[in-house]
XYZ file of N, CA, C and O in Angstrom:
604
model
N -71.879 131.215 -158.579
C -71.402 130.207 -158.336
C -71.276 130.489 -156.717
O -72.048 129.676 -155.941
N -70.932 131.801 -156.022
C -71.345 131.537 -154.606
C -72.634 131.379 -154.286
O -72.639 131.463 -152.982
N -73.001 132.067 -154.918
C -74.917 131.804 -154.222
C -75.276 130.511 -154.576
O -75.812 129.700 -153.444
N -75.636 129.734 -155.565
C -75.564 128.195 -155.074
C -74.933 128.044 -154.234
O -75.363 126.812 -153.789
N -73.742 127.807 -154.272
C -73.115 126.410 -152.423
C -73.828 127.366 -151.559
O -73.919 126.760 -150.640
N -74.205 128.500 -151.091
C -74.399 129.103 -150.147
C -76.065 128.356 -149.637
O -76.659 128.145 -149.094
N -76.357 128.244 -150.489
C -78.133 127.615 -150.636
C -77.905 126.100 -150.334
O -79.127 125.302 -150.012
N -76.517 125.855 -151.833
C -76.526 124.486 -151.572
C -76.706 123.336 -149.273
O -76.717 123.177 -148.523
N -75.755 125.083 -148.843
C -75.068 124.399 -147.269
C -76.174 124.507 -146.999
O -77.041 123.784 -145.927
N -77.659 126.059 -147.341
C -78.822 125.953 -146.619
C -79.621 124.964 -146.466
O -80.153 124.361 -145.737
N -79.614 124.446 -147.479
C -80.457 123.501 -147.471
C -79.358 121.288 -146.903
O -80.562 121.100 -146.641
N -78.951 121.816 -147.260
C -77.863 120.509 -146.530
C -78.051 120.661 -144.485
O -78.688 119.293 -144.414
N -78.743 122.343 -143.746
C -78.801 122.090 -143.045
C -79.644 121.420 -142.843
O -80.385 120.817 -141.394
N -80.994 122.245 -143.346
C -82.506 122.251 -143.101
C -82.751 120.266 -143.136
O -83.567 119.881 -142.936
N -81.668 119.735 -144.084
C -82.311 118.184 -144.602
C -81.113 117.418 -143.422
O -82.363 116.994 -142.888
N -80.684 118.188 -142.516
C -79.862 117.199 -141.942
C -80.453 117.420 -140.403
O -80.654 116.766 -139.942
N -81.199 119.009 -140.181
C -83.039 118.615 -139.288
C -83.283 118.292 -139.627
O -84.280 117.188 -138.252
N -83.483 117.937 -140.223
C -85.064 116.876 -140.921
C -84.354 115.901 -139.775
O -85.502 114.927 -139.752
N -83.679 115.131 -141.089
C -82.929 113.922 -140.520
C -82.952 113.635 -139.076
O -83.720 112.899 -138.405
N -82.739 114.590 -138.399
C -81.749 114.911 -137.057
C -83.785 114.589 -135.965
O -83.358 113.963 -135.333
N -84.318 115.074 -136.912
C -85.887 115.367 -135.673
C -86.514 113.683 -135.681
O -87.303 113.446 -135.493
N -86.559 113.366 -137.489
C -87.542 112.229 -137.321
C -87.195 111.551 -137.477
O -87.570 110.295 -136.413
N -85.218 111.044 -136.591
C -85.200 110.561 -135.951
C -84.865 109.557 -134.766
O -83.912 109.029 -134.020
N -85.466 111.102 -134.562
C -84.904 111.282 -132.641
C -86.283 109.787 -131.858
O -87.257 109.692 -132.663
N -85.930 109.467 -131.403
C -86.286 108.496 -130.463
C -87.374 109.474 -129.888
O -88.035 110.049 -129.703
N -89.028 109.109 -130.189
C -90.346 109.352 -129.787
C -90.559 109.102 -127.947
O -91.683 108.628 -127.575
N -89.216 110.051 -127.347
C -89.469 110.759 -125.905
C -90.443 111.424 -125.117
O -90.568 112.512 -126.362
N -90.832 111.283 -124.307
C -92.063 112.252 -124.032
C -91.016 113.377 -123.283
O -90.433 112.335 -121.499
N -91.695 114.717 -122.643
C -90.693 114.973 -121.647
C -91.446 115.038 -120.774
O -92.243 116.113 -120.656
N -90.507 114.656 -119.528
C -91.782 114.508 -118.131
C -91.785 115.630 -117.960
O -92.825 116.432 -116.845
N -90.973 117.117 -118.035
C -91.021 117.991 -117.885
C -92.985 118.480 -118.407
O -93.204 119.656 -117.707
N -93.139 118.691 -119.126
C -94.488 118.842 -120.154
C -95.882 117.970 -120.101
O -96.599 118.258 -120.455
N -95.327 116.916 -119.552
C -96.498 115.717 -119.863
C -96.312 115.308 -117.814
O -95.227 114.365 -117.487
N -97.450 115.907 -117.270
C -97.507 115.054 -116.225
C -97.394 113.826 -115.854
O -97.557 113.179 -114.722
N -98.266 113.558 -116.242
C -98.236 111.668 -116.474
C -96.884 111.389 -116.328
O -96.323 109.808 -115.549
N -95.970 111.735 -117.252
C -95.246 110.823 -117.564
C -94.135 111.574 -116.504
O -93.909 110.267 -115.875
N -94.046 112.487 -116.137
C -93.671 113.017 -114.919
C -94.024 112.282 -113.446
O -92.631 112.000 -112.722
N -95.195 111.486 -112.949
C -95.723 110.499 -112.142
C -95.400 109.207 -112.776
O -93.835 108.691 -111.701
N -94.598 109.298 -113.674
C -94.900 107.598 -114.656
C -93.046 107.453 -113.621
O -92.280 106.731 -112.874
N -92.043 108.545 -114.186
C -91.317 108.773 -113.879
C -90.863 108.778 -112.303
O -89.158 108.248 -112.558
N -91.414 109.352 -111.721
C -91.230 109.461 -110.171
C -91.173 108.531 -109.368
O -90.866 107.641 -108.481
N -92.451 107.511 -110.100
C -93.071 106.273 -109.445
C -91.517 105.288 -109.665
O -91.166 105.012 -108.530
N -90.766 105.190 -110.805
C -89.747 104.683 -111.429
C -88.550 105.061 -110.464
O -87.888 104.210 -109.112
N -87.896 106.262 -110.254
C -87.070 106.411 -109.341
C -87.101 106.215 -107.962
O -86.158 106.109 -107.232
N -88.136 106.695 -107.902
C -88.709 106.149 -105.982
C -88.559 104.656 -105.472
O -89.534 104.803 -104.137
N -88.856 104.289 -106.876
C -88.735 102.689 -106.011
C -87.605 101.597 -104.897
O -86.645 102.789 -105.434
N -87.910 101.393 -104.645
C -87.730 100.563 -103.672
C -86.978 99.882 -104.705
O -87.096 98.675 -105.730
N -85.663 99.974 -104.511
C -83.640 99.130 -104.873
C -83.281 97.976 -104.269
O -83.666 97.924 -102.529
N -83.136 96.884 -104.406
C -82.666 95.375 -103.784
C -81.498 96.002 -103.350
O -79.859 97.049 -104.351
N -80.665 96.927 -101.654
C -80.072 96.706 -101.307
C -79.897 98.778 -100.926
O -79.024 99.442 -100.972
N -81.038 98.693 -101.762
C -80.588 99.958 -101.396
C -82.966 101.238 -101.095
O -83.285 100.750 -101.401
N -82.625 102.136 -100.232
C -84.230 103.321 -100.462
C -84.801 102.859 -101.971
O -85.817 102.943 -101.394
N -83.851 103.877 -102.927
C -84.517 103.712 -104.010
C -83.969 103.207 -104.856
O -82.569 102.564 -104.588
N -84.467 103.222 -106.630
C -83.373 102.834 -108.063
C -83.104 104.291 -108.214
O -81.750 103.939 -108.051
N -82.981 105.163 -108.109
C -82.189 106.171 -108.082
C -81.184 106.393 -107.378
O -79.811 106.579 -107.627
N -81.348 106.245 -106.226
C -79.843 106.286 -104.976
C -79.376 105.002 -105.665
O -77.819 105.393 -105.360
N -79.793 103.949 -105.950
C -78.837 102.914 -105.956
C -77.672 103.367 -107.734
O -76.651 103.324 -107.634
N -78.231 104.049 -108.353
C -77.560 104.838 -109.291
C -76.496 105.948 -109.378
O -75.768 105.278 -110.240
N -76.803 106.757 -108.266
C -76.008 107.214 -107.698
C -74.790 106.703 -107.418
O -73.699 106.939 -106.969
N -74.899 105.752 -106.068
C -74.594 104.963 -105.249
C -73.224 104.200 -106.179
O -72.215 103.898 -105.999
N -73.694 103.779 -107.281
C -72.915 102.646 -108.501
C -72.252 103.975 -109.540
O -70.903 103.722 -109.033
N -72.484 105.243 -109.182
C -71.507 106.409 -109.878
C -70.754 106.905 -109.315
O -69.437 106.523 -109.456
N -71.026 106.528 -107.774
C -69.798 106.574 -106.272
C -68.856 105.609 -106.562
O -67.287 106.158 -106.554
N -69.021 104.778 -106.464
C -68.080 103.049 -105.628
C -66.970 103.555 -107.631
O -66.372 103.487 -107.153
N -67.920 104.121 -108.672
C -67.004 103.927 -109.940
C -66.226 104.596 -110.141
O -64.596 104.428 -110.247
N -66.408 105.701 -109.261
C -65.603 106.628 -109.166
C -64.785 106.454 -108.748
O -63.269 107.464 -109.026
N -64.749 105.927 -107.227
C -63.922 105.575 -106.239
C -62.487 105.322 -106.669
O -61.945 105.326 -106.504
N -62.882 104.084 -107.883
C -62.001 103.125 -108.251
C -61.646 103.263 -110.096
O -60.752 102.849 -110.338
N -62.355 104.949 -109.694
C -61.867 105.581 -110.750
C -62.036 104.880 -112.749
O -61.029 105.355 -112.705
N -62.444 103.592 -112.525
C -63.705 103.970 -113.336
C -64.546 104.600 -114.261
O -65.146 105.279 -113.732
N -64.777 104.237 -115.275
C -65.820 104.915 -116.332
C -67.056 104.798 -116.093
O -67.917 103.969 -115.780
N -68.406 105.826 -116.331
C -69.042 105.106 -116.406
C -70.361 106.228 -117.068
O -69.232 107.845 -116.637
N -71.442 106.334 -118.268
C -71.803 106.985 -118.072
C -73.421 106.895 -118.589
O -73.554 105.322 -119.019
N -74.182 107.444 -117.203
C -75.421 107.275 -117.280
C -76.110 107.384 -118.337
O -76.408 109.146 -118.457
N -77.288 107.557 -119.037
C -77.503 108.180 -120.048
C -78.885 108.976 -119.168
O -78.761 109.264 -118.335
N -79.953 109.982 -119.865
C -80.738 110.557 -119.729
C -81.674 108.784 -119.754
O -82.299 108.081 -120.112
N -83.199 109.947 -118.488
C -83.488 108.876 -118.243
C -84.883 109.252 -119.125
O -85.341 110.069 -119.983
N -85.382 108.677 -119.697
C -86.660 108.443 -120.927
C -88.403 108.088 -120.341
O -87.522 106.953 -120.194
N -89.292 107.970 -121.196
C -90.348 108.136 -120.978
C -90.901 108.200 -121.873
O -91.405 109.035 -122.366
N -91.796 106.467 -122.510
C -92.349 106.405 -123.636
C -93.525 106.620 -122.774
O -93.686 105.467 -122.592
N -94.679 106.857 -123.875
C -96.209 106.680 -123.436
C -96.251 105.104 -124.429
O -96.407 105.299 -125.172
N -96.549 104.212 -123.721
C -97.650 102.541 -124.339
C -99.022 103.538 -124.816
O -99.369 102.521 -125.767
N -100.048 103.418 -123.149
C -101.280 103.526 -123.636
C -101.600 104.924 -122.520
O -100.664 105.681 -122.050
N -103.155 105.618 -121.963
C -102.940 106.220 -121.240
C -102.901 105.586 -120.099
O -102.075 106.618 -119.710
N -102.544 104.944 -119.704
C -102.215 104.397 -118.183
C -101.278 104.012 -118.157
O -100.576 103.951 -117.079
N -100.236 103.523 -119.281
C -98.940 103.167 -118.876
C -97.952 103.111 -120.251
O -97.699 103.732 -120.817
N -97.042 103.949 -118.595
C -95.262 104.039 -120.053
C -94.488 103.692 -119.791
O -94.688 102.675 -118.496
N -93.507 103.232 -120.666
C -92.162 103.187 -119.888
C -90.956 103.825 -120.337
O -91.273 104.609 -120.399
N -90.724 103.244 -119.132
C -88.822 104.426 -118.795
C -88.232 103.694 -118.155
O -87.626 102.171 -117.837
N -87.454 104.414 -119.310
C -85.470 104.170 -119.667
C -84.688 104.672 -118.949
O -84.422 105.423 -118.877
N -83.077 104.305 -118.890
C -81.777 104.236 -118.389
C -81.233 103.645 -119.449
O -80.899 101.844 -119.601
N -80.176 104.207 -120.183
C -79.511 103.604 -120.469
C -77.969 103.539 -119.224
O -77.117 104.845 -118.925
N -77.090 102.662 -119.183
C -75.747 102.899 -118.771
C -75.025 102.049 -118.902
O -75.190 101.216 -120.020
N -73.541 102.433 -119.209
C -72.232 101.913 -120.128
C -71.528 102.334 -118.774
O -71.308 103.295 -118.225
N -70.476 101.152 -118.274
C -69.618 101.160 -117.315
C -68.723 100.778 -117.450
O -68.346 99.532 -118.761
N -67.382 100.808 -117.103
C -66.227 100.370 -117.086
C -66.616 99.710 -116.652
O -65.814 99.977 -114.762
N -66.081 98.122 -116.633
C -65.320 96.995 -116.622
C -63.046 97.061 -116.488
O -62.959 98.399 -116.377
N -62.851 95.957 -115.582
C -61.171 96.173 -115.853
C -61.084 95.933 -117.167
O -59.319 96.456 -117.281
N -61.299 95.062 -117.500
C -60.737 94.757 -119.218
C -61.822 94.781 -120.140
O -61.273 95.322 -121.405
N -63.142 95.840 -119.810
C -63.807 96.043 -121.211
C -65.059 97.011 -120.597
O -65.241 97.067 -119.225
N -66.222 97.554 -121.101
C -66.841 97.886 -120.735
C -68.267 97.245 -120.859
O -68.647 96.159 -121.681
N -69.332 97.533 -120.010
C -70.991 96.690 -119.914
C -71.640 98.283 -120.163
O -71.459 98.994 -119.293
N -72.326 97.315 -120.849
C -73.520 98.119 -121.548
C -74.844 97.645 -121.089
O -75.631 96.343 -121.576
N -76.055 98.238 -120.792
C -77.055 97.696 -119.657
C -78.408 98.898 -120.226
O -77.863 100.400 -119.639
N -79.289 98.506 -120.573
C -80.836 99.256 -120.656
C -81.175 99.294 -119.504
O -82.001 97.275 -119.063
N -81.622 99.854 -118.437
C -82.965 99.164 -117.692
C -83.866 99.781 -118.025
O -84.435 101.355 -118.375
N -85.113 99.091 -117.804
C -86.736 98.994 -118.440
C -87.644 99.078 -117.784
O -87.450 98.530 -116.567
N -88.626 99.711 -117.438
C -89.789 99.997 -116.549
C -90.689 99.692 -117.593
O -90.846 101.133 -118.133
N -91.345 98.753 -116.640
C -93.561 99.610 -117.280
C -94.061 99.942 -116.108
O -94.127 99.120 -114.736
N -94.641 100.636 -115.660
C -95.170 101.882 -115.354
C -97.097 101.635 -115.223
O -97.218 101.935 -116.646
N -97.669 101.550 -114.470
C -99.280 100.967 -114.659
C -99.715 102.629 -113.391
O -99.014 102.060 -112.399
N -99.971 103.573 -114.100
C -100.894 104.869 -112.839
C -101.748 104.514 -112.862
O -101.877 105.079 -111.560
N -102.208 103.273 -113.131
C -103.603 102.868 -112.341
C -103.927 102.620 -111.431
O -104.279 102.585 -109.746
N -102.824 101.500 -110.968
C -102.207 101.229 -110.041
C -101.105 101.305 -108.904
O -100.586 100.398 -108.535
N -100.278 101.682 -110.198
C -99.498 102.556 -109.232
C -98.047 101.563 -109.114
O -97.473 101.392 -108.267
N -98.083 100.505 -110.575
C -97.229 99.550 -109.823
C -95.975 99.941 -111.670
O -95.997 100.395 -112.526
N -94.903 99.174 -110.694
C -93.509 99.177 -110.783
C -93.088 97.504 -111.619
O -93.275 96.991 -110.393
N -92.963 97.277 -112.902
C -92.450 96.448 -113.152
C -91.611 96.567 -114.094
O -91.272 96.957 -114.726
N -89.999 95.596 -114.039
C -88.704 95.197 -114.304
C -89.313 94.828 -116.050
O -89.484 93.758 -115.742
N -88.639 95.717 -117.274
C -88.948 94.963 -118.235
C -87.196 94.348 -118.792
O -87.487 94.201 -120.341
N -86.623 94.515 -118.981
C -85.362 94.047 -118.262
C -84.423 93.552 -117.274
O -85.128 93.688 -116.459
N -83.582 92.028 -117.998
C -82.859 91.749 -117.126
C -82.007 92.989 -115.772
O -82.430 92.415 -114.941
N -81.227 93.780 -116.103
C -80.753 94.577 -115.246
C -81.760 95.117 -114.778
O -81.630 95.931 -113.409
N -82.529 95.840 -114.994
C -84.116 96.209 -113.844
C -84.322 95.169 -113.276
O -84.264 95.466 -112.516
N -84.207 94.241 -113.558
C -85.250 92.685 -113.038
C -83.908 92.893 -112.068
O -84.181 92.550 -110.554
N -82.912 92.655 -112.287
C -82.086 92.606 -111.203
C -82.070 93.954 -109.919
O -81.085 93.264 -108.489
N -82.652 94.895 -110.378
C -82.414 95.887 -109.291
C -83.158 96.576 -109.042
O -83.719 96.697 -107.204
N -84.557 95.942 -109.818
C -85.928 95.009 -108.300
C -85.543 94.500 -107.005
O -85.005 93.655 -106.836
N -85.679 95.254 -105.451
C -86.339 93.531 -105.023
C -86.885 92.963 -105.238
O -88.242 92.847 -105.905
N -87.289 91.866 -104.249
C -87.689 90.692 -103.511
C -88.143 90.100 -103.074
O -88.937 91.354 -102.039
N -89.249 90.361 -102.847
C -90.510 90.191 -102.000
C -91.928 89.610 -102.758
O -92.276 90.229 -104.024
N -93.170 89.757 -101.561
C -94.238 90.172 -102.866
C -94.994 91.660 -103.465
O -95.556 91.092 -104.236
N -94.656 92.352 -102.477
C -94.700 93.656 -103.124
C -94.164 94.374 -104.607
O -94.232 95.306 -105.727
N -93.492 92.959 -105.315
C -92.521 93.520 -105.804
C -93.055 92.738 -107.340
O -92.238 92.486 -108.107
N -94.099 91.489 -106.602
C -94.306 90.766 -108.154
C -93.207 89.309 -108.117
O -93.290 88.720 -109.288
N -91.937 89.744 -107.408
C -91.165 88.384 -107.641
C -91.257 87.381 -106.577
O -91.055 87.996 -104.969
N -91.386 86.345 -106.387
C -90.776 85.119 -105.396
C -89.510 85.133 -104.137
O -88.567 85.710 -105.062
N -89.289 85.240 -103.351
C -88.414 84.835 -103.090
C -88.146 85.364 -102.080
O -88.388 86.377 -102.002
N -86.743 85.458 -101.073
C -86.518 86.538 -100.397
C -85.052 87.104 -101.043
O -84.045 86.050 -101.535
N -84.036 87.789 -100.561
C -83.163 87.870 -101.149
C -82.072 87.874 -100.013
O -81.698 86.784 -99.694
N -81.313 86.841 -101.134
C -79.803 86.149 -100.886
C -78.955 86.940 -99.856
O -78.437 88.233 -99.984
N -78.287 86.676 -98.872
C -77.428 88.095 -97.499
C -76.295 88.334 -98.328
O -76.172 87.839 -99.614
N -76.099 89.778 -98.647
C -75.385 90.748 -99.316
C -75.330 91.147 -100.550
O -74.402 90.549 -101.825
N -75.899 89.987 -101.580
C -76.397 90.388 -103.137
C -76.451 91.050 -103.012
O -76.528 92.450 -102.764
N -75.684 91.957 -104.762
C -75.049 92.899 -104.897
C -75.875 93.898 -105.572
O -77.096 92.746 -106.370
N -76.146 94.782 -105.281
C -77.822 95.495 -106.552
C -77.772 95.518 -108.290
O -78.459 95.748 -109.068
N -76.716 95.310 -108.734
C -75.644 95.644 -110.074
C -75.465 93.792 -110.079
O -74.375 93.349 -109.603
N -75.399 93.670 -111.250
C -74.748 92.323 -111.844
C -73.232 92.831 -112.234
O -72.837 93.408 -112.329
N -72.440 91.362 -111.227
C -71.357 92.205 -110.707
C -70.816 91.905 -112.773
O -71.032 91.369 -113.600
N -69.344 92.833 -112.644
C -68.674 93.223 -113.404
C -67.306 92.732 -113.978
O -67.013 91.770 -112.451
N -66.642 92.366 -114.036
C -65.065 91.968 -114.681
C -63.814 92.822 -114.272
O -64.469 94.052 -114.207
């Protein structure tokens, strides 16, 4: 009876590991793929509205919320290969407002052939600068916040 329980627990662990491996999202580790690392670097160092880079905008947002004693959870940067030249870069952000939590998926498409970064989600679009090199028309209004306002 004891051996049956041991084998059942072992089988359960193996099946659980296989299910976790199968359900894991198809992200690429940027450390092992140099083109994925290049796509991630292009997004993180791209100009942001109101900040020198997108990465600095996220860091400043985290600092501001910490000063206000509000919660923030940033997910990991994920890079997904679309085809030979195109990658998708994502980061998930969950931040505490005054009465509720807000969740945002920031998604960018990167074309390594042209070194172009395009916003593929509304939150990412709000973080991108306006102007001819960003692919968006118009000029940013004075004092526009880089992130959508929270309540």
